[in-house]
Amino acid sequence: MALAATLSITGTATGTADTKPPAPGATCDTASPTQPSDYVCDSTVAGPFTLTELGSGTYSGEVQLDWSIYTSSAPCAEASGTVTFSAGPDSITSTLDAKSRVCESQPVSDTYTMDLQSTVISGTGRFASATGTFETLGNLVETTTPGQFTITEAIQGTVTVPDPAPTPTTTPTPSAAPTAT
């Protein structure tokens, strides 16, 4: 019977987010929306990371921000999507939970805070069949190019990895002695 190992994961990541409207005709313009899809923005995220147990590598993913939940008392968007962290043959893929948020840090600022909760849904290499959760806290800062942001984040969580099943060994079958004719 294989035993599982629970690993503590901590580290940092930086990168970029390129944001665009999710569909033709949508604007991703939450300041002056004219239709419900204007509240939604799709982002391609990518960059380097260093995490305990996984090492250094790159992450990439697709994140959608839905600003329709925005209120003056909670100036936040719901974040959803999937992100993969890869380091050589090992990777961990997680999906953002419904409670993940990106919030304005000041109403007039181009800086946003992130509080992302995610669940590990798959992995490769040492992390094949992994399960677990992550919390990512960080910032998005809009660059001088509209729709582009820099990302800085701290990541912590746990990942449970099943011990690999033992490789069965075969016992050679003795060959029959040649028969004399």
CSV table of N, CA, C and O in Angstrom, one decimal, residues 91-133:
chain,number,residue,atom,x,y,z
A,91,SER,N,5.0,19.4,-13.0
A,91,SER,CA,4.1,20.5,-13.1
A,91,SER,C,2.9,20.3,-12.1
A,91,SER,O,2.6,19.2,-11.7
A,92,ILE,N,2.3,21.4,-11.8
A,92,ILE,CA,1.1,21.4,-11.0
A,92,ILE,C,0.1,22.4,-11.6
A,92,ILE,O,0.5,23.5,-11.9
A,93,THR,N,-1.1,21.9,-11.9
A,93,THR,CA,-2.2,22.7,-12.5
A,93,THR,C,-3.2,23.0,-11.4
A,93,THR,O,-3.7,22.0,-10.8
A,94,SER,N,-3.6,24.2,-11.3
A,94,SER,CA,-4.7,24.6,-10.3
A,94,SER,C,-5.7,25.4,-11.0
A,94,SER,O,-5.5,26.1,-11.9
A,95,THR,N,-6.9,25.3,-10.4
A,95,THR,CA,-8.1,26.1,-10.9
A,95,THR,C,-8.5,27.1,-9.8
A,95,THR,O,-8.5,26.7,-8.6
A,96,LEU,N,-8.8,28.3,-10.1
A,96,LEU,CA,-9.2,29.3,-9.1
A,96,LEU,C,-10.5,29.0,-8.6
A,96,LEU,O,-11.5,28.7,-9.3
A,97,ASP,N,-10.7,29.1,-7.2
A,97,ASP,CA,-12.0,28.9,-6.6
A,97,ASP,C,-12.8,30.1,-6.7
A,97,ASP,O,-12.3,31.2,-6.9
A,98,ALA,N,-14.1,30.0,-6.5
A,98,ALA,CA,-15.1,31.1,-6.6
A,98,ALA,C,-14.8,32.2,-5.7
A,98,ALA,O,-15.3,33.4,-5.9
A,99,LYS,N,-14.1,32.0,-4.6
A,99,LYS,CA,-13.9,33.1,-3.6
A,99,LYS,C,-12.7,33.9,-4.0
A,99,LYS,O,-12.3,34.9,-3.3
A,100,SER,N,-12.0,33.6,-5.1
A,100,SER,CA,-10.8,34.4,-5.5
A,100,SER,C,-11.2,35.8,-6.0
A,100,SER,O,-12.2,36.0,-6.7
A,101,ARG,N,-10.5,36.8,-5.6
A,101,ARG,CA,-10.8,38.2,-5.8
A,101,ARG,C,-9.6,39.0,-6.3
A,101,ARG,O,-8.5,38.8,-5.8
A,102,VAL,N,-9.8,40.0,-7.2
A,102,VAL,CA,-8.9,41.0,-7.5
A,102,VAL,C,-9.6,42.3,-7.2
A,102,VAL,O,-10.7,42.5,-7.7
A,103,CYS,N,-9.0,43.2,-6.4
A,103,CYS,CA,-9.6,44.4,-5.9
A,103,CYS,C,-8.8,45.6,-6.1
A,103,CYS,O,-7.6,45.6,-6.1
A,104,GLU,N,-9.5,46.7,-6.4
A,104,GLU,CA,-8.8,48.0,-6.5
A,104,GLU,C,-8.2,48.3,-5.1
A,104,GLU,O,-8.8,48.2,-4.1
A,105,SER,N,-6.9,48.7,-5.1
A,105,SER,CA,-6.3,49.1,-3.9
A,105,SER,C,-6.7,50.5,-3.5
A,105,SER,O,-6.7,50.9,-2.3
A,106,GLN,N,-6.9,51.4,-4.5
A,106,GLN,CA,-7.4,52.7,-4.3
A,106,GLN,C,-8.3,53.0,-5.5
A,106,GLN,O,-8.0,52.7,-6.6
A,107,PRO,N,-9.4,53.7,-5.3
A,107,PRO,CA,-10.3,54.0,-6.4
A,107,PRO,C,-9.6,54.7,-7.6
A,107,PRO,O,-10.1,54.5,-8.7
A,108,VAL,N,-8.6,55.5,-7.4
A,108,VAL,CA,-8.0,56.2,-8.5
A,108,VAL,C,-6.6,55.6,-8.9
A,108,VAL,O,-5.9,56.2,-9.7
A,109,SER,N,-6.3,54.5,-8.4
A,109,SER,CA,-5.0,53.9,-8.6
A,109,SER,C,-5.1,52.8,-9.8
A,109,SER,O,-6.1,52.3,-10.1
A,110,ASP,N,-3.9,52.6,-10.4
A,110,ASP,CA,-3.8,51.5,-11.3
A,110,ASP,C,-3.2,50.2,-10.7
A,110,ASP,O,-2.6,49.4,-11.4
A,111,THR,N,-3.3,50.1,-9.4
A,111,THR,CA,-2.8,49.0,-8.7
A,111,THR,C,-4.0,48.2,-8.1
A,111,THR,O,-4.9,48.8,-7.5
A,112,TYR,N,-3.9,46.9,-8.2
A,112,TYR,CA,-4.9,46.0,-7.7
A,112,TYR,C,-4.3,44.9,-6.8
A,112,TYR,O,-3.2,44.5,-7.1
A,113,THR,N,-5.0,44.6,-5.8
A,113,THR,CA,-4.6,43.5,-4.9
A,113,THR,C,-5.2,42.2,-5.3
A,113,THR,O,-6.4,42.2,-5.8
A,114,MET,N,-4.5,41.1,-5.2
A,114,MET,CA,-5.0,39.8,-5.5
A,114,MET,C,-5.1,38.9,-4.3
A,114,MET,O,-4.2,38.9,-3.5
A,115,ASP,N,-6.2,38.2,-4.1
A,115,ASP,CA,-6.3,37.2,-3.1
A,115,ASP,C,-7.0,36.0,-3.8
A,115,ASP,O,-8.2,35.9,-4.0
A,116,LEU,N,-6.1,35.1,-4.3
A,116,LEU,CA,-6.6,34.0,-5.1
A,116,LEU,C,-6.5,32.7,-4.3
A,116,LEU,O,-5.5,32.3,-3.8
A,117,GLN,N,-7.6,32.0,-4.3
A,117,GLN,CA,-7.7,30.6,-3.7
A,117,GLN,C,-7.8,29.6,-4.8
A,117,GLN,O,-8.6,29.8,-5.7
A,118,SER,N,-7.0,28.6,-4.8
A,118,SER,CA,-7.0,27.6,-5.9
A,118,SER,C,-6.9,26.2,-5.4
A,118,SER,O,-6.4,25.9,-4.3
A,119,THR,N,-7.4,25.3,-6.2
A,119,THR,CA,-7.4,23.9,-5.9
A,119,THR,C,-6.5,23.2,-7.0
A,119,THR,O,-6.7,23.4,-8.2
A,120,VAL,N,-5.6,22.3,-6.5
A,120,VAL,CA,-4.8,21.5,-7.5
A,120,VAL,C,-5.7,20.5,-8.2
A,120,VAL,O,-6.4,19.8,-7.5
A,121,ILE,N,-5.7,20.5,-9.5
A,121,ILE,CA,-6.5,19.6,-10.3
A,121,ILE,C,-5.8,18.5,-11.0
A,121,ILE,O,-6.3,17.5,-11.4
A,122,SER,N,-4.4,18.8,-11.2
A,122,SER,CA,-3.6,17.8,-11.9
A,122,SER,C,-2.2,18.1,-11.7
A,122,SER,O,-1.8,19.1,-11.2
A,123,GLY,N,-1.3,17.2,-12.2
A,123,GLY,CA,0.1,17.4,-12.1
A,123,GLY,C,0.8,16.4,-13.0
A,123,GLY,O,0.2,15.4,-13.5
A,124,THR,N,2.1,16.6,-13.2
A,124,THR,CA,2.9,15.6,-14.0
A,124,THR,C,4.2,15.3,-13.2
A,124,THR,O,4.5,16.0,-12.2
A,125,GLY,N,4.9,14.3,-13.6
A,125,GLY,CA,6.2,14.0,-13.0
A,125,GLY,C,5.9,13.6,-11.5
A,125,GLY,O,5.0,12.8,-11.2
A,126,ARG,N,6.7,14.2,-10.6
A,126,ARG,CA,6.5,13.9,-9.2
A,126,ARG,C,5.1,14.3,-8.7
A,126,ARG,O,4.7,13.8,-7.6
A,127,PHE,N,4.4,15.1,-9.4
A,127,PHE,CA,3.1,15.6,-8.9
A,127,PHE,C,2.0,15.0,-9.7
A,127,PHE,O,0.8,15.5,-9.6
A,128,ALA,N,2.2,13.9,-10.4
A,128,ALA,CA,1.1,13.2,-11.0
A,128,ALA,C,0.1,12.8,-9.9
A,128,ALA,O,0.5,12.3,-8.9
A,129,SER,N,-1.2,12.9,-10.1
A,129,SER,CA,-2.2,12.6,-9.2
A,129,SER,C,-2.2,13.4,-7.9
A,129,SER,O,-2.8,13.0,-6.9
A,130,ALA,N,-1.6,14.6,-7.9
A,130,ALA,CA,-1.5,15.4,-6.8
A,130,ALA,C,-2.8,16.1,-6.5
A,130,ALA,O,-3.7,16.3,-7.4
A,131,THR,N,-3.1,16.4,-5.2
A,131,THR,CA,-4.2,17.2,-4.8
A,131,THR,C,-3.7,18.2,-3.8
A,131,THR,O,-2.6,18.2,-3.3
A,132,GLY,N,-4.5,19.3,-3.6
A,132,GLY,CA,-4.1,20.3,-2.6
A,132,GLY,C,-4.7,21.6,-2.9
A,132,GLY,O,-5.6,21.8,-3.7
A,133,THR,N,-4.2,22.6,-2.2
A,133,THR,CA,-4.8,24.0,-2.3
A,133,THR,C,-3.6,25.0,-2.2
A,133,THR,O,-2.6,24.7,-1.6
